[in-house]
mmCIF file of C-alpha atoms in Angstrom:
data_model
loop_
_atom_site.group_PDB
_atom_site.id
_atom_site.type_symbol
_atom_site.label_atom_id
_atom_site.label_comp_id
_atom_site.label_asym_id
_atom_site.label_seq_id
_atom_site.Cartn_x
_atom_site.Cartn_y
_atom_site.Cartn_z
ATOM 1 C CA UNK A 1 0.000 0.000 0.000
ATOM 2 C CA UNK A 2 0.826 4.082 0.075
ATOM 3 C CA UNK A 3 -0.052 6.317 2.351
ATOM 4 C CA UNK A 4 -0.926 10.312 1.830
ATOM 5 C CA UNK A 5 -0.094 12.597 5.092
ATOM 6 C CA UNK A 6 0.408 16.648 5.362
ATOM 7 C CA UNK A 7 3.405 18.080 7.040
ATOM 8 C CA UNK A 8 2.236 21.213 8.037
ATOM 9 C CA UNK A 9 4.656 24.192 8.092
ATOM 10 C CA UNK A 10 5.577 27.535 10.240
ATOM 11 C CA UNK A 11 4.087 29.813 7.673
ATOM 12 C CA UNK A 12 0.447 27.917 6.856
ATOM 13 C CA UNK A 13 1.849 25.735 3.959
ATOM 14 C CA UNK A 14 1.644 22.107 3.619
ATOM 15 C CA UNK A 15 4.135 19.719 2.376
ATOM 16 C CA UNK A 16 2.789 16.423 0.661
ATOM 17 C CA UNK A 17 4.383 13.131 2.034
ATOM 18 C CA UNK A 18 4.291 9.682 0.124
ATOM 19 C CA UNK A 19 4.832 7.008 2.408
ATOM 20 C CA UNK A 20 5.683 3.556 0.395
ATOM 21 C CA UNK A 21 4.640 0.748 2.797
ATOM 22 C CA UNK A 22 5.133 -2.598 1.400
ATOM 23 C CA UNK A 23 8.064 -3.116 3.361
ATOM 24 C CA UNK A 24 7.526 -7.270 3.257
ATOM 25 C CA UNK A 25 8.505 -6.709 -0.363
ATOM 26 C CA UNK A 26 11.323 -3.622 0.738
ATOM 27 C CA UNK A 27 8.325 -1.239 -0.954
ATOM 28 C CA UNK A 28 7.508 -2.083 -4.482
ATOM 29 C CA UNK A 29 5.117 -0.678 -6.198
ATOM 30 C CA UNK A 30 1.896 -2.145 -7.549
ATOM 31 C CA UNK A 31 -0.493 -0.940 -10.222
ATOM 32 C CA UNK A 32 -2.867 0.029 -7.611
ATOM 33 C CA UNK A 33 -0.077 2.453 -5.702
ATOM 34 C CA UNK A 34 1.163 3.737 -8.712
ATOM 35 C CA UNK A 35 -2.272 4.927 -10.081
ATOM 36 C CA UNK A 36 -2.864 6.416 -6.059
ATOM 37 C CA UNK A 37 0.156 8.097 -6.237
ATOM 38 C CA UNK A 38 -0.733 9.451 -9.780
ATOM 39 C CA UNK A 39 -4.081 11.064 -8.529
ATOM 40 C CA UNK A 40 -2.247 12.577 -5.563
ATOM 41 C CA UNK A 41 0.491 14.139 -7.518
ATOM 42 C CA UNK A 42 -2.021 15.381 -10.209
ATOM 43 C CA UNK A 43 -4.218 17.038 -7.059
ATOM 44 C CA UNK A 44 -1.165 18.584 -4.922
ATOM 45 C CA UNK A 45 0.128 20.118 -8.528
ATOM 46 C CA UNK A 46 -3.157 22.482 -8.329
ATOM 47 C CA UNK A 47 -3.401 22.975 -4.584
ATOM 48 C CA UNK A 48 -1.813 26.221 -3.376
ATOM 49 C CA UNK A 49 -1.203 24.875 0.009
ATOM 50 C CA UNK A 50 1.095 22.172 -0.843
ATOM 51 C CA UNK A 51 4.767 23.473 -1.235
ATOM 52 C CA UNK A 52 6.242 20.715 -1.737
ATOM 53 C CA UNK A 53 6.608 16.726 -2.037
ATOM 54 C CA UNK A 54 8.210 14.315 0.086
ATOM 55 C CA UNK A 55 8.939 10.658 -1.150
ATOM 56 C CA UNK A 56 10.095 8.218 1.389
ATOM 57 C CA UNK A 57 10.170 4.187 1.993
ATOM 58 C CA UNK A 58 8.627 2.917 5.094
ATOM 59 C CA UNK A 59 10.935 1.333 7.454
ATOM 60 C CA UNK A 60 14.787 1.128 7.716
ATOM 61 C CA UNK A 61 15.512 -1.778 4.640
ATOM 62 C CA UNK A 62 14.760 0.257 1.756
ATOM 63 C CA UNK A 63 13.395 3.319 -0.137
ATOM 64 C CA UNK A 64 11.704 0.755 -2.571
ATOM 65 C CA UNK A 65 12.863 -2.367 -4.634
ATOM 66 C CA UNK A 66 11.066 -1.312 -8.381
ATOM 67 C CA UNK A 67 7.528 -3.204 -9.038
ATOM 68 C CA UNK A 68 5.885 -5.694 -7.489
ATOM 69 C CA UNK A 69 7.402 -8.448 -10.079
ATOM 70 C CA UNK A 70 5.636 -11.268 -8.672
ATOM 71 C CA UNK A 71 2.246 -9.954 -9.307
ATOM 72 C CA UNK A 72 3.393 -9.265 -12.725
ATOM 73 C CA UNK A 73 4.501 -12.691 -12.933
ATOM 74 C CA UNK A 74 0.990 -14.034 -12.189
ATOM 75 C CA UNK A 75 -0.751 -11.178 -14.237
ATOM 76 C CA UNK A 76 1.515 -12.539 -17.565
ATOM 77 C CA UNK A 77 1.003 -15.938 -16.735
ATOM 78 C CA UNK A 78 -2.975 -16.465 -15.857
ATOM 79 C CA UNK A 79 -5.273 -16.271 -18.297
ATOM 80 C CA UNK A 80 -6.821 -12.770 -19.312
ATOM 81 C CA UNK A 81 -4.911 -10.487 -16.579
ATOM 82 C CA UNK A 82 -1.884 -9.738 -19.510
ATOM 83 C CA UNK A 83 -3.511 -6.090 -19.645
ATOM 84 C CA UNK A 84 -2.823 -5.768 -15.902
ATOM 85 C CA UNK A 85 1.372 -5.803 -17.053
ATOM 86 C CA UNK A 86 0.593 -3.346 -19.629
ATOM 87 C CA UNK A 87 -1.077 -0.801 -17.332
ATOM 88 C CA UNK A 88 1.662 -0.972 -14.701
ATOM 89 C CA UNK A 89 4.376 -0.391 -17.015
ATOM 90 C CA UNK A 90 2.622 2.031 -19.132
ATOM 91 C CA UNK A 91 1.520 3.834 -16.110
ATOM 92 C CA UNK A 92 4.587 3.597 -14.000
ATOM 93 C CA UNK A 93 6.743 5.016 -16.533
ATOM 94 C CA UNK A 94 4.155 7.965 -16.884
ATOM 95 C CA UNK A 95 4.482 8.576 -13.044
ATOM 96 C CA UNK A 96 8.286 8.752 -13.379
ATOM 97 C CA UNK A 97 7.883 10.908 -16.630
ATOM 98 C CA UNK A 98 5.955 13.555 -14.458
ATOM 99 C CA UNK A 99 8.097 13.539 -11.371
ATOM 100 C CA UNK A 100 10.887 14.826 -13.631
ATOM 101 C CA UNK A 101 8.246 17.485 -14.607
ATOM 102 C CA UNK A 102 6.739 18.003 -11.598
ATOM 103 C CA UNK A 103 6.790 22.106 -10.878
ATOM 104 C CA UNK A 104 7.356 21.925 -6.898
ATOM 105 C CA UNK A 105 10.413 20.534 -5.289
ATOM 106 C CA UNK A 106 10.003 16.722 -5.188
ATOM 107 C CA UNK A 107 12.761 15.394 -2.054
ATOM 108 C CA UNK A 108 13.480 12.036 -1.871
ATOM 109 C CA UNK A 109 14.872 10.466 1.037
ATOM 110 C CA UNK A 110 16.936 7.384 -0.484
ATOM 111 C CA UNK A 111 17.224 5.460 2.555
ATOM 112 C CA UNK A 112 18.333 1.602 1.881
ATOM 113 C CA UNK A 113 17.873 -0.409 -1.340
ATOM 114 C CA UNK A 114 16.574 1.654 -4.751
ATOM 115 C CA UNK A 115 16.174 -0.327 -7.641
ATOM 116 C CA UNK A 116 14.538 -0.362 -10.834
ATOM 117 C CA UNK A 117 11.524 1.414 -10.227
ATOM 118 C CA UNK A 118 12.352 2.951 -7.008
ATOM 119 C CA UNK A 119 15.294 4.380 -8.931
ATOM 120 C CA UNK A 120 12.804 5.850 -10.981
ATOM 121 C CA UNK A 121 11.388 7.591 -8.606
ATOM 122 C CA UNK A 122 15.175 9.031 -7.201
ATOM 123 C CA UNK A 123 15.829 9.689 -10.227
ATOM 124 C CA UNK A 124 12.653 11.394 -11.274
ATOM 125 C CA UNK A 125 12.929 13.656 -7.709
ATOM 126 C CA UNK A 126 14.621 17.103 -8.108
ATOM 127 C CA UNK A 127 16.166 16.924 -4.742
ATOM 128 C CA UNK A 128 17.688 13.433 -4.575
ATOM 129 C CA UNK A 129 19.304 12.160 -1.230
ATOM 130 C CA UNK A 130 21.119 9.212 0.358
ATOM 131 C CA UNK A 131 22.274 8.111 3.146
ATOM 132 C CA UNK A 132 24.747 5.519 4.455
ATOM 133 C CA UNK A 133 22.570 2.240 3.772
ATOM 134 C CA UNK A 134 21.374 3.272 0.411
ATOM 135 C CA UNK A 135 22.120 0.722 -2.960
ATOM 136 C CA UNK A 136 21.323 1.535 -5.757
ATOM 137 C CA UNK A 137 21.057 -0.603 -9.029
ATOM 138 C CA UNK A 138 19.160 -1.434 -12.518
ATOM 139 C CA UNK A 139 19.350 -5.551 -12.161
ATOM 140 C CA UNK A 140 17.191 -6.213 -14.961
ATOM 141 C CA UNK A 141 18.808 -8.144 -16.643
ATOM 142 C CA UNK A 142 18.982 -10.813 -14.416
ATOM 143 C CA UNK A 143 15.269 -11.142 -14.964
ATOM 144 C CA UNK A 144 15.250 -10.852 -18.579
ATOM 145 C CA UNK A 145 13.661 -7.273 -18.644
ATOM 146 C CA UNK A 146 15.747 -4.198 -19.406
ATOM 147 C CA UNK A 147 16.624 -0.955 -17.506
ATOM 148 C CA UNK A 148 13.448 0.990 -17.524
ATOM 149 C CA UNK A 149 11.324 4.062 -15.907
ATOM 150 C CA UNK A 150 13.064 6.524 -18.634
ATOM 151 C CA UNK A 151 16.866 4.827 -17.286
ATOM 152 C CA UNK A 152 17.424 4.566 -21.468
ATOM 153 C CA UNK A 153 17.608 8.205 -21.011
ATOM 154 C CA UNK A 154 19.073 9.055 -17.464
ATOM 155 C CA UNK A 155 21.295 6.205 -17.240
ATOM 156 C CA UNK A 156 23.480 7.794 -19.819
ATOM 157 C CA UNK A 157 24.132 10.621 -18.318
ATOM 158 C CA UNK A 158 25.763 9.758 -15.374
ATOM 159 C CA UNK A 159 29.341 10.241 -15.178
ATOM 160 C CA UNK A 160 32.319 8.607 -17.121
ATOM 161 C CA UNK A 161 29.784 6.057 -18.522
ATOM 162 C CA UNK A 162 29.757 4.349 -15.299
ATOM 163 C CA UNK A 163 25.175 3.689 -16.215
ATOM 164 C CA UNK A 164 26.218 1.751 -19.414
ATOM 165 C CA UNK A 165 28.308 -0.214 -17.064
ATOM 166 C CA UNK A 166 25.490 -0.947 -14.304
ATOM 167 C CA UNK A 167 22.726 -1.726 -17.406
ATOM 168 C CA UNK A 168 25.113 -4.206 -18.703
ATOM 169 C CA UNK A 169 26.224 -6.165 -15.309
ATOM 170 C CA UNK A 170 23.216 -5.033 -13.107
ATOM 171 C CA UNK A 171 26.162 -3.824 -10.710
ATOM 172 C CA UNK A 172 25.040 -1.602 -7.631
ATOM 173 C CA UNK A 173 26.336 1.687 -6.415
ATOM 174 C CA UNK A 174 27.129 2.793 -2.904
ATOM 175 C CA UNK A 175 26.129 5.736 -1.291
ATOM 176 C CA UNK A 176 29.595 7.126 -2.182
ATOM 177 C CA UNK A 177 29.668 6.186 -5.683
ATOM 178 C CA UNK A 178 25.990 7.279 -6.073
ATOM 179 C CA UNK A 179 27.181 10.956 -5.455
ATOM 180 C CA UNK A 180 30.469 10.418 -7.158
ATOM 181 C CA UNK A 181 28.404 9.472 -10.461
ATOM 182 C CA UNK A 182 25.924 12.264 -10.516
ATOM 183 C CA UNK A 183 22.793 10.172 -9.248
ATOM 184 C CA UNK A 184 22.661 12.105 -5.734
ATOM 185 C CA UNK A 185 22.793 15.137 -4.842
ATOM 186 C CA UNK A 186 23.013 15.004 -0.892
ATOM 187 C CA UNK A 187 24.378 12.155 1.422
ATOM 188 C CA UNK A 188 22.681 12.384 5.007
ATOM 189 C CA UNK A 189 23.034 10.341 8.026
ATOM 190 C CA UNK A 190 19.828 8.050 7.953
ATOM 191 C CA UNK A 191 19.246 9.351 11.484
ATOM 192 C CA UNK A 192 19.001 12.275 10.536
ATOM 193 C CA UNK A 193 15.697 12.450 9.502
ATOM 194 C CA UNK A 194 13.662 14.105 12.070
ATOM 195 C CA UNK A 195 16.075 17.178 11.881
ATOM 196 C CA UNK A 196 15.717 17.193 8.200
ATOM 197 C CA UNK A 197 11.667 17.334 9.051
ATOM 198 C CA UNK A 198 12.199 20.292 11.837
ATOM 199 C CA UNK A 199 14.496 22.217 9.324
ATOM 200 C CA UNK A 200 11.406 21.616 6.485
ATOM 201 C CA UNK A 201 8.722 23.083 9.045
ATOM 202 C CA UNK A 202 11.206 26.222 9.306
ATOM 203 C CA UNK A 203 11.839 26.952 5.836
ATOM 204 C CA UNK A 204 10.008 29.969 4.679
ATOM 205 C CA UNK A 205 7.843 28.275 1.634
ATOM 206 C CA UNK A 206 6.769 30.973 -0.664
ATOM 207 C CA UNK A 207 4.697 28.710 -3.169
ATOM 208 C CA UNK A 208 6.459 29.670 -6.475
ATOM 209 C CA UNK A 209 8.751 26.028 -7.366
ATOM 210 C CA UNK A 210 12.194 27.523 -8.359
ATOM 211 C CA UNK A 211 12.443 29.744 -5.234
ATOM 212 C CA UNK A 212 11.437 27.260 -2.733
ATOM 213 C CA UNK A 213 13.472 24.489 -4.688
ATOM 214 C CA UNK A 214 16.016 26.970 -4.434
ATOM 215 C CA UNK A 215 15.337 27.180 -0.987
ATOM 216 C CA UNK A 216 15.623 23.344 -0.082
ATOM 217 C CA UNK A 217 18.816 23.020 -1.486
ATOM 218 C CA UNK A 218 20.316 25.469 0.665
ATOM 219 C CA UNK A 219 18.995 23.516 3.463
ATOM 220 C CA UNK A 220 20.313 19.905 2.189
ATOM 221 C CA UNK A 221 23.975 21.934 1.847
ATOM 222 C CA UNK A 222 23.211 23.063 5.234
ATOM 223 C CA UNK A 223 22.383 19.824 6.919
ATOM 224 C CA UNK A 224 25.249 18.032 4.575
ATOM 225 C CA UNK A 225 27.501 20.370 6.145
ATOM 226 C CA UNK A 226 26.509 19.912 9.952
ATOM 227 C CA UNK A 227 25.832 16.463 9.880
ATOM 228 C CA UNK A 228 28.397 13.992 7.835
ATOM 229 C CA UNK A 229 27.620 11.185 6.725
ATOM 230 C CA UNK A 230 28.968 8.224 7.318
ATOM 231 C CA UNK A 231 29.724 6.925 3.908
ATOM 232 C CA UNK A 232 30.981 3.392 3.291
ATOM 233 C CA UNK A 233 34.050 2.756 0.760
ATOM 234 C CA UNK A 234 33.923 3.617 -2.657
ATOM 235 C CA UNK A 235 33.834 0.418 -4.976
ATOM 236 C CA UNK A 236 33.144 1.883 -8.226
ATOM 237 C CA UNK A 237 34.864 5.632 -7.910
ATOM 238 C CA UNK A 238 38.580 3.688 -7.478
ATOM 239 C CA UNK A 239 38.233 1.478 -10.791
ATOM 240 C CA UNK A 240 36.013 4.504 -12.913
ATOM 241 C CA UNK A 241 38.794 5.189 -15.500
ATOM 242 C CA UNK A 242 38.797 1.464 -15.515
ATOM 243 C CA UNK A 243 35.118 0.742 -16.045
ATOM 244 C CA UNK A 244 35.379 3.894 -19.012
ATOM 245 C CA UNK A 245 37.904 1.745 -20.877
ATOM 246 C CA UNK A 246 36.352 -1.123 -20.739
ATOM 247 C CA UNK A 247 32.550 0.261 -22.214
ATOM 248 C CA UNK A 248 34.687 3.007 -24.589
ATOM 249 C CA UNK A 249 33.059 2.483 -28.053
ATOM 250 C CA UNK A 250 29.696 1.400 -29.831
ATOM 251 C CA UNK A 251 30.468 -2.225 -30.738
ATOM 252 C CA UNK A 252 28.471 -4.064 -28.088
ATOM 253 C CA UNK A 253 30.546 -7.225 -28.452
ATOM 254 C CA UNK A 254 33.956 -5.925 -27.858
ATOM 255 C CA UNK A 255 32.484 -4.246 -24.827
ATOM 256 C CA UNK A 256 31.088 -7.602 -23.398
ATOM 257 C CA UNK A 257 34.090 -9.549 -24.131
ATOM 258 C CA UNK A 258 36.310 -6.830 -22.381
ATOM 259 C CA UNK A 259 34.552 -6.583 -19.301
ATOM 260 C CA UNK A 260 34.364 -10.693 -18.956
ATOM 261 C CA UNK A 261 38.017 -10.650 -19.974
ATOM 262 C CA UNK A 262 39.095 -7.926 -17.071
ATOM 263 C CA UNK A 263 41.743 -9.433 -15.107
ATOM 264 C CA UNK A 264 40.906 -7.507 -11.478
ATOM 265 C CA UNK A 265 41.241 -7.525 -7.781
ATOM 266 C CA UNK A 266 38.435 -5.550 -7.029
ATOM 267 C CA UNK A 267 35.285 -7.217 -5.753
ATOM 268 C CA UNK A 268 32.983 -5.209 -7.153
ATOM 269 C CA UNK A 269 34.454 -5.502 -11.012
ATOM 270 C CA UNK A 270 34.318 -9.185 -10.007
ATOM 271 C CA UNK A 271 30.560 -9.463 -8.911
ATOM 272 C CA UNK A 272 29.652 -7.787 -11.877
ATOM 273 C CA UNK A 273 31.196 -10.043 -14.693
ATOM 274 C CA UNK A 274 29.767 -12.770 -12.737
ATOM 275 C CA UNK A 275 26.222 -10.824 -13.237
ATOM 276 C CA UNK A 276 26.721 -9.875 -16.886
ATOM 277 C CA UNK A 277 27.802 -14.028 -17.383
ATOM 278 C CA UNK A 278 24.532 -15.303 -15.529
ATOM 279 C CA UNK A 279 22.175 -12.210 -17.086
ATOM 280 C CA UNK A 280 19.871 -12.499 -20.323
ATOM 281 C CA UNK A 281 21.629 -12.032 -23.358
ATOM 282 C CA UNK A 282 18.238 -10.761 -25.151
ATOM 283 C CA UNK A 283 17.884 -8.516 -22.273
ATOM 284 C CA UNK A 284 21.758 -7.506 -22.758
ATOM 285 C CA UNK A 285 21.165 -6.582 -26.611
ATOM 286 C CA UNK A 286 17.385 -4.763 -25.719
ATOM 287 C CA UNK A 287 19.263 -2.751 -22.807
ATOM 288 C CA UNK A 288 21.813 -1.412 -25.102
ATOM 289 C CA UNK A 289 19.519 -0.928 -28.301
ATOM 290 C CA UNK A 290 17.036 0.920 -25.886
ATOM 291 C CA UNK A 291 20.465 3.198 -25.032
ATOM 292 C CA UNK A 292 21.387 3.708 -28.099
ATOM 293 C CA UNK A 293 17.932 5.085 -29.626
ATOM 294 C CA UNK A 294 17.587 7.362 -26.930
ATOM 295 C CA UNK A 295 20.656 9.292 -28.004
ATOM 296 C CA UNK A 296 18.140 10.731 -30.506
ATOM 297 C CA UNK A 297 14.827 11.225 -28.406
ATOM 298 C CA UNK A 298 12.903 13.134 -26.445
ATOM 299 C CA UNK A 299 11.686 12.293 -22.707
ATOM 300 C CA UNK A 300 8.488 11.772 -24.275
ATOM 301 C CA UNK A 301 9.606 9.406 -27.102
ATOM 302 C CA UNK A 302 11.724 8.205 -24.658
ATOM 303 C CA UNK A 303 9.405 6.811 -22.284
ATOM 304 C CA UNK A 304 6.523 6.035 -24.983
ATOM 305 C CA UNK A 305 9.359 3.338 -27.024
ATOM 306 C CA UNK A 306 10.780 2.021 -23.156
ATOM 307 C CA UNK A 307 6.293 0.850 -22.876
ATOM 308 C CA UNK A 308 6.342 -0.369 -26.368
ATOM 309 C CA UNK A 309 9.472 -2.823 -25.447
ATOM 310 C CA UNK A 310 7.666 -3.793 -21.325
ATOM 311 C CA UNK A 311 4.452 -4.520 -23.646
ATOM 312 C CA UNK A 312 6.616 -7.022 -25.897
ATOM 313 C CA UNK A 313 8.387 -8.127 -22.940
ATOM 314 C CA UNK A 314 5.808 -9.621 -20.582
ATOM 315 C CA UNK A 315 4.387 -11.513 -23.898
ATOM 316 C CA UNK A 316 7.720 -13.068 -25.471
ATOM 317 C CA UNK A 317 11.260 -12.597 -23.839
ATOM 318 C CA UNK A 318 12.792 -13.771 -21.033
ATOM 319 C CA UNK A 319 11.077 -12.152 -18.478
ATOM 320 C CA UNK A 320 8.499 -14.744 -17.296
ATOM 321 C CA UNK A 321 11.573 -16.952 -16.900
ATOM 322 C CA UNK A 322 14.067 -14.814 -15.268
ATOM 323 C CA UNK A 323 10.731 -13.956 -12.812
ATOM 324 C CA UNK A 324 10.093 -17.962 -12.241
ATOM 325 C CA UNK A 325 13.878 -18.590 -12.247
ATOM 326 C CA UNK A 326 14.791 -16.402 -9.387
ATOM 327 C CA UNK A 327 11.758 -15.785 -7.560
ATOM 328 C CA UNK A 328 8.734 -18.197 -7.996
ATOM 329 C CA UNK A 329 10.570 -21.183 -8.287
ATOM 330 C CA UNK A 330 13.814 -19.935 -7.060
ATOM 331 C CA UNK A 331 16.046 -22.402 -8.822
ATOM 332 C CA UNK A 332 18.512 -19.244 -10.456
ATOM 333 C CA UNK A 333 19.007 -21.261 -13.410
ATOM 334 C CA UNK A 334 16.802 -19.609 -15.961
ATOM 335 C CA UNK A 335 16.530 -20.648 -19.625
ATOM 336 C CA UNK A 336 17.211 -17.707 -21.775
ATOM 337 C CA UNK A 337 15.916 -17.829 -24.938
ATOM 338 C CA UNK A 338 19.719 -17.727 -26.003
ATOM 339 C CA UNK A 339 23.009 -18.872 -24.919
ATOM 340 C CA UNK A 340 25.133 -15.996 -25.844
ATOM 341 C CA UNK A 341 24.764 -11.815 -26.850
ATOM 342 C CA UNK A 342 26.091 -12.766 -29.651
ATOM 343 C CA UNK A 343 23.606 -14.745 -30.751
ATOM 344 C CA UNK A 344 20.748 -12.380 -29.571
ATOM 345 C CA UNK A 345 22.493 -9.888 -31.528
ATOM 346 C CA UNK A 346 21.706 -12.114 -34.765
ATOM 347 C CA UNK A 347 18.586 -12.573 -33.877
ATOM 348 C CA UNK A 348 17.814 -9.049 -33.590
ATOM 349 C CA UNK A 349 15.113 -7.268 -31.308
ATOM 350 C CA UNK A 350 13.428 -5.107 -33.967
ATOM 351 C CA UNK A 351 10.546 -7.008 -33.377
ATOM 352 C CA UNK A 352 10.520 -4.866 -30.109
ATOM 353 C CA UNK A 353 9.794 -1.916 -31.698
ATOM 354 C CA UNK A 354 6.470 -2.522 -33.262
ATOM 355 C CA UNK A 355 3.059 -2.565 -32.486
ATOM 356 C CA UNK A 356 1.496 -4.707 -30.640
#
């Protein structure tokens, strides 16, 4: 479920608080939460009281783990609910598309795991904050999907090409890292969020976005500066010049083989070739295509092709058997639909990219 509350402020104003609390799945969102949310945002965007929006997770584990993939399991798999996938993609992607939109400061508080959709949501927020615990990570290819909620577009912008990376070998980032590659603005202790609260209620909101957006930030650098946080060690920041080599170019093969080929010592280069080896090699080629088009795109023909591939996904792909591989039947040992990238690159996934 998610849950609606009003902060009030000092000066009469309101701030808007989604609370995300499914924490026995660490938050994901279902169709039914994302269309709640939807109406909520839509109604605060007219309502001169509310100042501002406040995104959170319920609980200390996470901010929220993407969608609800086992009820999308069931919904491609029984007979007649296929239409409930479509509508949660369709519609998730359109709540992410408006966050990035949205015209009053959206904060979210990044506590724990974000992934997939939940990193739409960060990533969608125009005040974006972490704190020690947080992970974040696109894993979808280890579930035969691909990095979605607009990531074809935002992934590629992060620094030294560190997103191609983490679409390719579903690897996570760090609190550290997260900041170090652009997809954070603030790192805060995760106790720190009651004073974070108090210093909201203080804040003189004046109801127009860029001042009081303006505003917040000052108050993020303030608390930033006050109250370190402790980070854990970097794992991606000391091998980045590495991880820039070894995704340099456009020839998707000769970027695979050099990351398996990387000869490393750190961990975290290591985990990841293990999760490129074990990932979906359709999902591989349709994460990288998906990149690649949305060089050329808008946000809106961005997010409309990213629904186009989810629709072709939950009816042929490898995403009903990543889903039953690793969590239904939890064996891990899914049958992709091929052995290799190389041979989903022959087979091509233009078929994506028409209608269905």
């Amino acid at each position: 479920m998610v849950r609606f509350q009003f902060l009030p402020t000092r000066n009469g104003t309101r701030i808007a608080e989604i609370l995300l609390d499914t924490p026995g799945t660490l938050n994901a969102q279902n169709l039914a939460m994302v269309r709640e949310m939807q109406t909520q945002l839509d109604l605060w965007r007219e309502d001169p009281s509310v100042v501002a929006v406040l995104v959170r997770g319920v609980g200390e584990k996470a901010f929220c783990a993407g969608g609800d993939i086992k009820a999308l399991y069931y919904a491609m798999t029984e007979p007649g609910r296929i239409g409930e996938a479509d509508d949660f993609f369709a519609e998730e992607y359109a709540l992410c598309r408006d966050l990035h939109r949205y015209p009053k400061p959206v904060l979210a508080w990044g506590n724990g795991v974000i992934m997939g959709g939940g990193w739409g949501l960060l990533a969608g927020s125009s005040h974006r904050v972490v704190t020690e615990t947080s992970l974040l990570a696109m894993p979808e290819i280890g579930i035969g999907l691909f990095p979605d909620v607009g990531a074809s577009d935002w992934l590629g912008r992060l620094k030294q090409h560190v997103g191609r990376f983490l679409f390719l070998t579903a690897s996570r980032l760090n609190a550290t890292d997260a900041l170090a590659a652009g997809a954070a603005d603030w790192a805060l202790p995760a106790d720190a969020f009651d004073a974070v609260l108090a210093g909201l209620n203080e804040l003189p909101w004046t109801g127009h976005g860029q001042t009081d957006a303006q505003m917040l930030s000052q108050l993020l650098s303030a608390f930033s500066s006050a109250m370190p946080c402790p980070l854990p060690p970097a794992q991606w920041e000391p091998v980045a010049d590495l991880v820039e080599t070894l995704v340099a170019g456009e020839d998707l093969l000769q970027i695979i083989g050099r990351i398996a080929a990387c000869r490393t010592d750190s961990a975290w280069l290591q985990q990841a070739q293990q999760q490129m080896a074990t990932g979906s090699p359709n999902s591989i080629v349709l994460s990288w295509t998906l990149a690649q088009r949305a060089h050329d795109m808008d946000y809106d023909a961005i997010v409309a092709m990213e629904i186009l591939a989810a629709r072709h996904s939950v009816r042929h792909g490898d995403f009903r058997e990543g889903v039953r591989a690793r969590l239904i039947d939890r064996d891990n040992t899914p049958r992709w639909a091929h052995a290799s990238v190389a041979q989903a690159l022959k087979s091509g996934v233009a078929r994506w990219f028409d209608p269905v």
